[in-house]
Every structure is written in C-alpha cells, then in structure tokens.
Protein backbone atom coordinates (compact mmCIF):
# COMPACT_ATOMS: atom_id res chain seq x y z
CA ALA A 1 0.00 0.00 0.00
CA ILE A 2 1.28 3.44 -0.90
CA SER A 3 0.24 6.45 1.14
CA THR A 4 -0.03 9.78 -0.67
CA ARG A 5 -1.42 13.30 -0.51
CA ASN A 6 -1.16 15.71 -3.44
CA PRO A 7 1.05 13.24 -5.35
CA SER A 8 4.00 14.24 -7.46
CA GLN A 9 5.73 12.53 -10.37
CA LEU A 10 7.42 10.28 -7.80
CA LEU A 11 4.17 8.38 -7.24
CA LEU A 12 4.10 7.44 -10.93
CA GLU A 13 7.75 6.36 -10.74
CA ASN A 14 6.98 4.36 -7.63
CA ILE A 15 4.13 2.46 -9.31
CA LYS A 16 6.16 1.90 -12.49
CA ASN A 17 9.10 0.45 -10.55
CA LEU A 18 6.90 -1.68 -8.31
CA SER A 19 5.35 -3.20 -11.42
CA LYS A 20 8.81 -3.86 -12.83
CA PHE A 21 10.30 -5.45 -9.69
CA TYR A 22 7.12 -7.08 -8.32
CA PRO A 23 4.93 -7.85 -11.35
CA ASP A 24 2.66 -10.26 -9.45
CA PHE A 25 1.66 -7.72 -6.80
CA ASP A 26 -1.43 -5.57 -6.70
CA VAL A 27 -0.83 -2.00 -5.59
CA VAL A 28 -3.17 -0.05 -3.32
CA VAL A 29 -2.78 3.73 -3.28
CA VAL A 30 -4.48 5.44 -0.35
CA ASP A 31 -4.89 9.16 -0.88
CA SER A 32 -5.40 11.35 2.14
CA HIS A 33 -7.65 14.12 0.83
CA SER A 34 -5.67 15.51 -2.12
CA GLU A 35 -6.87 18.73 -3.66
CA ARG A 36 -6.66 17.31 -7.20
CA THR A 37 -7.49 13.69 -8.00
CA GLU A 38 -7.10 13.56 -11.81
CA VAL A 39 -3.78 11.76 -11.48
CA PHE A 40 -5.54 8.78 -9.87
CA THR A 41 -7.89 8.37 -12.83
CA ALA A 42 -4.87 8.31 -15.15
CA ILE A 43 -3.08 5.78 -12.92
CA GLN A 44 -6.06 3.42 -12.88
CA ALA A 45 -6.46 3.69 -16.65
CA LYS A 46 -2.80 2.78 -17.21
CA TYR A 47 -2.33 0.15 -14.49
CA SER A 48 -5.19 -2.33 -14.07
CA TYR A 49 -3.69 -3.81 -10.88
CA VAL A 50 -3.61 -0.48 -9.03
CA HIS A 51 -6.50 0.18 -6.67
CA VAL A 52 -7.02 3.76 -5.51
CA ALA A 53 -8.85 4.68 -2.33
CA LEU A 54 -9.75 8.32 -1.85
CA ALA A 55 -9.87 8.63 1.93
CA ASN A 56 -10.94 11.81 3.68
CA ASN A 57 -8.13 12.08 6.23
CA THR A 58 -5.94 9.16 7.19
CA ASN A 59 -3.60 10.99 9.59
CA TRP A 60 -0.35 10.48 7.66
CA GLU A 61 1.16 7.17 6.56
CA LEU A 62 0.12 5.01 9.47
CA GLY A 63 -3.54 5.86 9.05
CA ALA A 64 -3.35 5.24 5.30
CA TRP A 65 -1.83 1.83 5.84
CA VAL A 66 -4.45 0.88 8.44
CA TYR A 67 -7.10 2.08 5.98
CA ALA A 68 -5.61 -0.17 3.28
CA MET A 69 -5.62 -3.20 5.56
CA ARG A 70 -9.22 -2.61 6.60
CA HIS A 71 -10.64 -1.89 3.13
CA PHE A 72 -8.45 -4.21 1.03
CA ASN A 73 -8.32 -7.10 3.46
CA SER A 74 -8.08 -10.07 1.12
CA TYR A 75 -4.29 -10.06 0.81
CA PRO A 76 -2.11 -12.42 2.87
CA VAL A 77 0.89 -10.06 2.77
CA TYR A 78 1.14 -6.27 2.83
CA MET A 79 4.09 -3.98 2.17
CA PHE A 80 3.76 -0.32 3.09
CA ILE A 81 5.67 2.58 1.57
CA GLN A 82 5.37 6.32 1.06
CA ASP A 83 4.69 7.75 -2.38
CA THR A 84 8.10 9.44 -2.50
CA LEU A 85 10.11 6.27 -1.76
CA VAL A 86 10.82 4.88 -5.21
CA PRO A 87 12.26 1.35 -5.33
CA ARG A 88 15.34 1.20 -7.54
CA THR A 89 15.84 -2.57 -7.37
CA ARG A 90 14.17 -5.72 -6.11
CA VAL A 91 14.84 -6.06 -2.36
CA ALA A 92 16.45 -9.33 -1.27
CA ALA A 93 15.08 -9.09 2.28
CA ILE A 94 11.53 -8.84 0.95
CA ASP A 95 12.10 -11.79 -1.38
CA CYS A 96 13.44 -13.86 1.52
CA CYS A 97 10.40 -13.08 3.69
CA LEU A 98 7.98 -13.77 0.84
CA ASP A 99 9.68 -17.09 0.10
CA ARG A 100 9.41 -18.10 3.76
CA PHE A 101 5.77 -17.00 3.88
CA LEU A 102 4.91 -19.03 0.77
CA GLU A 103 6.63 -22.07 2.31
CA GLY A 104 4.39 -21.73 5.37
CA SER A 105 7.19 -20.65 7.72
CA THR A 106 6.70 -18.02 10.37
CA VAL A 107 7.68 -14.58 9.18
CA SER A 108 8.14 -11.60 11.46
CA PHE A 109 9.04 -8.03 10.72
CA ARG A 110 10.41 -5.35 12.98
CA VAL A 111 9.09 -1.92 12.25
CA ILE A 112 10.88 1.11 13.65
CA MET A 113 9.01 4.37 13.33
CA PRO A 114 9.90 7.81 14.63
CA TRP A 115 7.48 8.74 17.40
CA ALA A 116 6.36 11.91 15.65
CA ARG A 117 5.10 9.88 12.69
CA SER A 118 3.46 7.14 14.76
CA GLY A 119 1.23 9.26 16.96
CA GLY A 120 3.60 10.73 19.54
CA LYS A 121 3.91 9.39 23.07
CA GLY A 122 1.65 6.39 23.43
CA GLY A 123 1.42 6.01 19.65
CA MET A 124 2.39 2.34 19.68
CA GLU A 125 -0.30 1.56 22.26
CA ARG A 126 -2.88 3.31 20.10
CA LEU A 127 -1.59 1.43 17.06
CA SER A 128 -2.01 -1.88 18.90
CA ALA A 129 -5.56 -0.94 19.81
CA VAL A 130 -6.35 -0.29 16.15
CA TYR A 131 -5.21 -3.75 15.12
CA LEU A 132 -6.90 -5.52 18.03
CA ASN A 133 -10.32 -3.98 17.40
C-alpha cells in the first residue's frame, strides 16, 4: 500500500518500478484528501492492478496503511511505503520473507518508526488498539 497526498511525479515512478520489480503484486494507493485527483484516474487507466482509495483524512502514513488493511483485506501479505520512496531494485530481504511465507514458515518483521510519525507518546499503544479492534 502506498500512502499519498497531493502526489508528485514520484508516485508514478513508484508504481512503475513496483510493477517492474514485483509484477505479481497488486498496488493499493491510499490518498489522504488531495486537492486534485485527476492523477488517480490516469493511474487506474494505465495500471489495471492499481487500486485507488480516496480517503478523507488518514492521519499520515500510518492511518493510510491501516485504511488499506481494513478496506483491502483479502491479501495475505502487505508492504507499506510512502509515495516518495521509489524502489530502484528488487529487495532481497523482501524476497526472503515472501519465500518463507509461501513455504508456510513463520515470518516476522520489525518496524521502527519515529514517534512523531506514529502518533507521539503512546502512539504504539494506540496502534495496537487499532489492530486488536
């Protein structure tokens, strides 16, 4: 899932590179109340595997990713990135985790987020509450 607001050319690069390095993946773009949404119509016309959700206000990346998991909940694996982080190559660590997941092994990820972007003090507790409810 890609979080975005008022996307730039980097979002298009991001989608293009994801399709090149991960051709079997669907892409979910969650927009957090952009002023102009024409770019999303163009993206969906060009890329049939891209799903766009126009959310009112997702409270930055974390909220967009939670939104994606709640509204596009049929996927066994999710990867979350920002619209400005453009992959330049296939990532070996992701491939390793996907291979283990497909084999049925236990896969765990460690996510480190700056407090300011994860809701400030107590943000992790609030995040846990979101996933438990």
